[in-house]
Amino acid sequence: MSRAPRQLPSLPPPNQATNFKARLVLLNRDVVLTEQTPQEFATEHELHLFTEDSVAVNREIVFRVETFEPTESFNPAKPYKTRLKWRDFGGGEQSKLLLTPPETVIAELLGAKEELAKAPKRPARRAGRGRSGSRRMEAFRS
């Protein structure tokens, strides 16, 4: 008598699809799936979201923005207007096509950089005690 192998309780059944709502493209173009929507993921991780494309980008990455013009050899079905370019960790050039016009992409990226620059990175340090010493030393003075 043969018995069917048991499924481990922690693993989902093989035919059950996970409810992925977004795809993350890392610097080197590796892909990771998430169960969050692009809007939720962008908000949680403080990314800048291009709503027309549902594409979120890290504000700290340096991007180049180019106007996209289809060619005879590459004419996509969607009316892309912008090519967003960046360098991966190995120095290779990566890119992503966007529907958002290049002027809007530039304005939004510059605006996001300005917001990032305005926000303090860490709380301001308290002024030092100077020559009078620390608070513990003040307690010993009469």
PDB file of C-alpha atoms in Angstrom:
ATOM      1  CA  MET A   1       0.000   0.000   0.000  1.00  0.00           C
ATOM      2  CA  SER A   2       1.567   3.357  -1.037  1.00  0.00           C
ATOM      3  CA  ARG A   3       0.951   6.519   0.862  1.00  0.00           C
ATOM      4  CA  ALA A   4       0.986   9.996  -0.634  1.00  0.00           C
ATOM      5  CA  PRO A   5       3.710  12.228   0.813  1.00  0.00           C
ATOM      6  CA  ARG A   6       2.455  14.713   3.380  1.00  0.00           C
ATOM      7  CA  GLN A   7       2.692  18.443   2.784  1.00  0.00           C
ATOM      8  CA  LEU A   8       4.594  20.357   5.421  1.00  0.00           C
ATOM      9  CA  PRO A   9       2.131  22.632   7.244  1.00  0.00           C
ATOM     10  CA  SER A  10       4.282  25.752   6.824  1.00  0.00           C
ATOM     11  CA  LEU A  11       4.414  25.509   3.018  1.00  0.00           C
ATOM     12  CA  PRO A  12       1.472  26.592   0.833  1.00  0.00           C
ATOM     13  CA  PRO A  13      -0.015  23.941  -1.455  1.00  0.00           C
ATOM     14  CA  PRO A  14       1.828  23.871  -4.808  1.00  0.00           C
ATOM     15  CA  ASN A  15      -1.133  25.142  -6.879  1.00  0.00           C
ATOM     16  CA  GLN A  16      -2.061  28.017  -4.560  1.00  0.00           C
ATOM     17  CA  ALA A  17      -0.899  31.351  -5.943  1.00  0.00           C
ATOM     18  CA  THR A  18       0.331  34.021  -3.576  1.00  0.00           C
ATOM     19  CA  ASN A  19      -1.400  37.359  -3.952  1.00  0.00           C
ATOM     20  CA  PHE A  20       1.486  39.445  -5.307  1.00  0.00           C
ATOM     21  CA  LYS A  21       0.522  43.035  -6.074  1.00  0.00           C
ATOM     22  CA  ALA A  22       3.822  44.594  -7.122  1.00  0.00           C
ATOM     23  CA  ARG A  23       7.201  43.765  -8.586  1.00  0.00           C
ATOM     24  CA  LEU A  24      10.358  45.362  -7.208  1.00  0.00           C
ATOM     25  CA  VAL A  25      13.266  45.926  -9.552  1.00  0.00           C
ATOM     26  CA  LEU A  26      16.513  46.290  -7.636  1.00  0.00           C
ATOM     27  CA  LEU A  27      19.535  48.344  -8.713  1.00  0.00           C
ATOM     28  CA  ASN A  28      20.989  45.407 -10.628  1.00  0.00           C
ATOM     29  CA  ARG A  29      17.586  44.598 -12.232  1.00  0.00           C
ATOM     30  CA  ASP A  30      16.936  41.554 -10.006  1.00  0.00           C
ATOM     31  CA  VAL A  31      13.189  41.168  -9.395  1.00  0.00           C
ATOM     32  CA  VAL A  32      11.439  40.628  -6.053  1.00  0.00           C
ATOM     33  CA  LEU A  33       7.671  40.244  -5.643  1.00  0.00           C
ATOM     34  CA  THR A  34       5.676  41.871  -2.825  1.00  0.00           C
ATOM     35  CA  GLU A  35       2.134  41.535  -1.549  1.00  0.00           C
ATOM     36  CA  GLN A  36       1.890  45.324  -1.070  1.00  0.00           C
ATOM     37  CA  THR A  37       0.588  47.677  -3.748  1.00  0.00           C
ATOM     38  CA  PRO A  38       3.144  50.063  -5.259  1.00  0.00           C
ATOM     39  CA  GLN A  39       1.528  52.930  -3.312  1.00  0.00           C
ATOM     40  CA  GLU A  40       1.739  51.067   0.022  1.00  0.00           C
ATOM     41  CA  PHE A  41       5.328  49.989  -0.586  1.00  0.00           C
ATOM     42  CA  ALA A  42       6.418  53.487  -1.647  1.00  0.00           C
ATOM     43  CA  THR A  43       4.823  55.061   1.422  1.00  0.00           C
ATOM     44  CA  GLU A  44       6.287  52.527   3.860  1.00  0.00           C
ATOM     45  CA  HIS A  45       9.823  52.804   2.451  1.00  0.00           C
ATOM     46  CA  GLU A  46       9.733  56.560   1.671  1.00  0.00           C
ATOM     47  CA  LEU A  47      10.155  56.108  -2.083  1.00  0.00           C
ATOM     48  CA  HIS A  48       9.035  58.588  -4.748  1.00  0.00           C
ATOM     49  CA  LEU A  49       6.073  57.256  -6.739  1.00  0.00           C
ATOM     50  CA  PHE A  50       5.360  58.143 -10.370  1.00  0.00           C
ATOM     51  CA  THR A  51       1.618  57.472 -10.265  1.00  0.00           C
ATOM     52  CA  GLU A  52       1.102  57.330 -14.047  1.00  0.00           C
ATOM     53  CA  ASP A  53       3.556  54.426 -14.255  1.00  0.00           C
ATOM     54  CA  SER A  54       3.046  52.906 -10.771  1.00  0.00           C
ATOM     55  CA  VAL A  55       6.834  53.056 -10.458  1.00  0.00           C
ATOM     56  CA  ALA A  56       8.512  54.019  -7.197  1.00  0.00           C
ATOM     57  CA  VAL A  57      12.165  55.074  -7.057  1.00  0.00           C
ATOM     58  CA  ASN A  58      14.630  55.541  -4.226  1.00  0.00           C
ATOM     59  CA  ARG A  59      15.257  59.259  -3.730  1.00  0.00           C
ATOM     60  CA  GLU A  60      18.936  58.735  -2.907  1.00  0.00           C
ATOM     61  CA  ILE A  61      19.865  57.164  -6.259  1.00  0.00           C
ATOM     62  CA  VAL A  62      21.294  59.436  -8.931  1.00  0.00           C
ATOM     63  CA  PHE A  63      19.208  59.141 -12.095  1.00  0.00           C
ATOM     64  CA  ARG A  64      19.652  60.472 -15.608  1.00  0.00           C
ATOM     65  CA  VAL A  65      16.497  61.350 -17.488  1.00  0.00           C
ATOM     66  CA  GLU A  66      16.254  61.131 -21.283  1.00  0.00           C
ATOM     67  CA  THR A  67      13.463  61.703 -23.764  1.00  0.00           C
ATOM     68  CA  PHE A  68      12.531  58.346 -25.291  1.00  0.00           C
ATOM     69  CA  GLU A  69      12.144  58.133 -29.063  1.00  0.00           C
ATOM     70  CA  PRO A  70      11.065  54.786 -30.600  1.00  0.00           C
ATOM     71  CA  THR A  71      13.257  53.438 -33.385  1.00  0.00           C
ATOM     72  CA  GLU A  72      12.638  51.009 -36.228  1.00  0.00           C
ATOM     73  CA  SER A  73      14.290  48.198 -34.303  1.00  0.00           C
ATOM     74  CA  PHE A  74      12.608  49.052 -30.981  1.00  0.00           C
ATOM     75  CA  ASN A  75       9.056  50.344 -31.149  1.00  0.00           C
ATOM     76  CA  PRO A  76       7.126  49.301 -28.005  1.00  0.00           C
ATOM     77  CA  ALA A  77       3.320  49.115 -27.978  1.00  0.00           C
ATOM     78  CA  LYS A  78       3.012  51.598 -25.097  1.00  0.00           C
ATOM     79  CA  PRO A  79       3.638  55.315 -25.776  1.00  0.00           C
ATOM     80  CA  TYR A  80       6.717  55.660 -23.551  1.00  0.00           C
ATOM     81  CA  LYS A  81       8.063  59.202 -23.237  1.00  0.00           C
ATOM     82  CA  THR A  82      10.986  58.911 -20.819  1.00  0.00           C
ATOM     83  CA  ARG A  83      13.994  56.684 -20.209  1.00  0.00           C
ATOM     84  CA  LEU A  84      15.191  56.722 -16.584  1.00  0.00           C
ATOM     85  CA  LYS A  85      18.843  55.603 -16.314  1.00  0.00           C
ATOM     86  CA  TRP A  86      21.033  54.660 -13.342  1.00  0.00           C
ATOM     87  CA  ARG A  87      24.222  52.733 -12.567  1.00  0.00           C
ATOM     88  CA  ASP A  88      24.177  49.439 -10.674  1.00  0.00           C
ATOM     89  CA  PHE A  89      26.780  48.396  -8.074  1.00  0.00           C
ATOM     90  CA  GLY A  90      29.017  46.926 -10.783  1.00  0.00           C
ATOM     91  CA  GLY A  91      29.036  50.195 -12.741  1.00  0.00           C
ATOM     92  CA  GLY A  92      26.725  48.862 -15.451  1.00  0.00           C
ATOM     93  CA  GLU A  93      24.044  51.124 -16.879  1.00  0.00           C
ATOM     94  CA  GLN A  94      20.412  50.161 -16.235  1.00  0.00           C
ATOM     95  CA  SER A  95      17.219  51.820 -17.482  1.00  0.00           C
ATOM     96  CA  LYS A  96      13.443  51.852 -17.199  1.00  0.00           C
ATOM     97  CA  LEU A  97      10.944  53.295 -19.682  1.00  0.00           C
ATOM     98  CA  LEU A  98       8.198  55.536 -18.293  1.00  0.00           C
ATOM     99  CA  LEU A  99       4.933  56.947 -19.644  1.00  0.00           C
ATOM    100  CA  THR A 100       5.430  60.103 -17.559  1.00  0.00           C
ATOM    101  CA  PRO A 101       6.863  63.021 -19.620  1.00  0.00           C
ATOM    102  CA  PRO A 102      10.578  63.768 -18.987  1.00  0.00           C
ATOM    103  CA  GLU A 103       9.871  67.317 -17.744  1.00  0.00           C
ATOM    104  CA  THR A 104       7.563  65.906 -15.054  1.00  0.00           C
ATOM    105  CA  VAL A 105      10.095  63.232 -14.069  1.00  0.00           C
ATOM    106  CA  ILE A 106      12.849  65.842 -13.698  1.00  0.00           C
ATOM    107  CA  ALA A 107      10.629  68.221 -11.711  1.00  0.00           C
ATOM    108  CA  GLU A 108       9.426  65.441  -9.393  1.00  0.00           C
ATOM    109  CA  LEU A 109      12.918  64.012  -8.836  1.00  0.00           C
ATOM    110  CA  LEU A 110      14.329  67.466  -8.101  1.00  0.00           C
ATOM    111  CA  GLY A 111      11.388  68.212  -5.811  1.00  0.00           C
ATOM    112  CA  ALA A 112      11.933  64.909  -3.987  1.00  0.00           C
ATOM    113  CA  LYS A 113      15.651  65.722  -3.580  1.00  0.00           C
ATOM    114  CA  GLU A 114      14.769  69.166  -2.166  1.00  0.00           C
ATOM    115  CA  GLU A 115      12.339  67.590   0.318  1.00  0.00           C
ATOM    116  CA  LEU A 116      15.000  65.096   1.324  1.00  0.00           C
ATOM    117  CA  ALA A 117      17.572  67.873   1.793  1.00  0.00           C
ATOM    118  CA  LYS A 118      15.172  69.952   3.924  1.00  0.00           C
ATOM    119  CA  ALA A 119      14.394  67.098   6.297  1.00  0.00           C
ATOM    120  CA  PRO A 120      17.034  66.848   9.022  1.00  0.00           C
ATOM    121  CA  LYS A 121      18.922  63.575   8.920  1.00  0.00           C
ATOM    122  CA  ARG A 122      19.078  63.328  12.719  1.00  0.00           C
ATOM    123  CA  PRO A 123      18.014  65.510  15.629  1.00  0.00           C
ATOM    124  CA  ALA A 124      20.213  68.487  16.386  1.00  0.00           C
ATOM    125  CA  ARG A 125      22.799  67.915  19.120  1.00  0.00           C
ATOM    126  CA  ARG A 126      22.398  69.701  22.377  1.00  0.00           C
ATOM    127  CA  ALA A 127      24.890  72.409  23.098  1.00  0.00           C
ATOM    128  CA  GLY A 128      27.881  71.203  25.071  1.00  0.00           C
ATOM    129  CA  ARG A 129      28.457  72.295  28.660  1.00  0.00           C
ATOM    130  CA  GLY A 130      31.724  73.990  27.814  1.00  0.00           C
ATOM    131  CA  ARG A 131      34.229  74.726  30.576  1.00  0.00           C
ATOM    132  CA  SER A 132      31.699  74.375  33.376  1.00  0.00           C
ATOM    133  CA  GLY A 133      31.702  70.574  33.035  1.00  0.00           C
ATOM    134  CA  SER A 134      28.999  67.993  32.961  1.00  0.00           C
ATOM    135  CA  ARG A 135      25.749  67.909  34.908  1.00  0.00           C
ATOM    136  CA  ARG A 136      27.170  65.310  37.252  1.00  0.00           C
ATOM    137  CA  MET A 137      29.988  67.690  38.173  1.00  0.00           C
ATOM    138  CA  GLU A 138      27.496  70.535  38.763  1.00  0.00           C
ATOM    139  CA  ALA A 139      25.834  68.440  41.488  1.00  0.00           C
ATOM    140  CA  PHE A 140      29.116  68.406  43.486  1.00  0.00           C
ATOM    141  CA  ARG A 141      29.558  72.178  43.383  1.00  0.00           C
ATOM    142  CA  SER A 142      28.323  74.205  46.301  1.00  0.00           C
TER     143      SER A 142
END
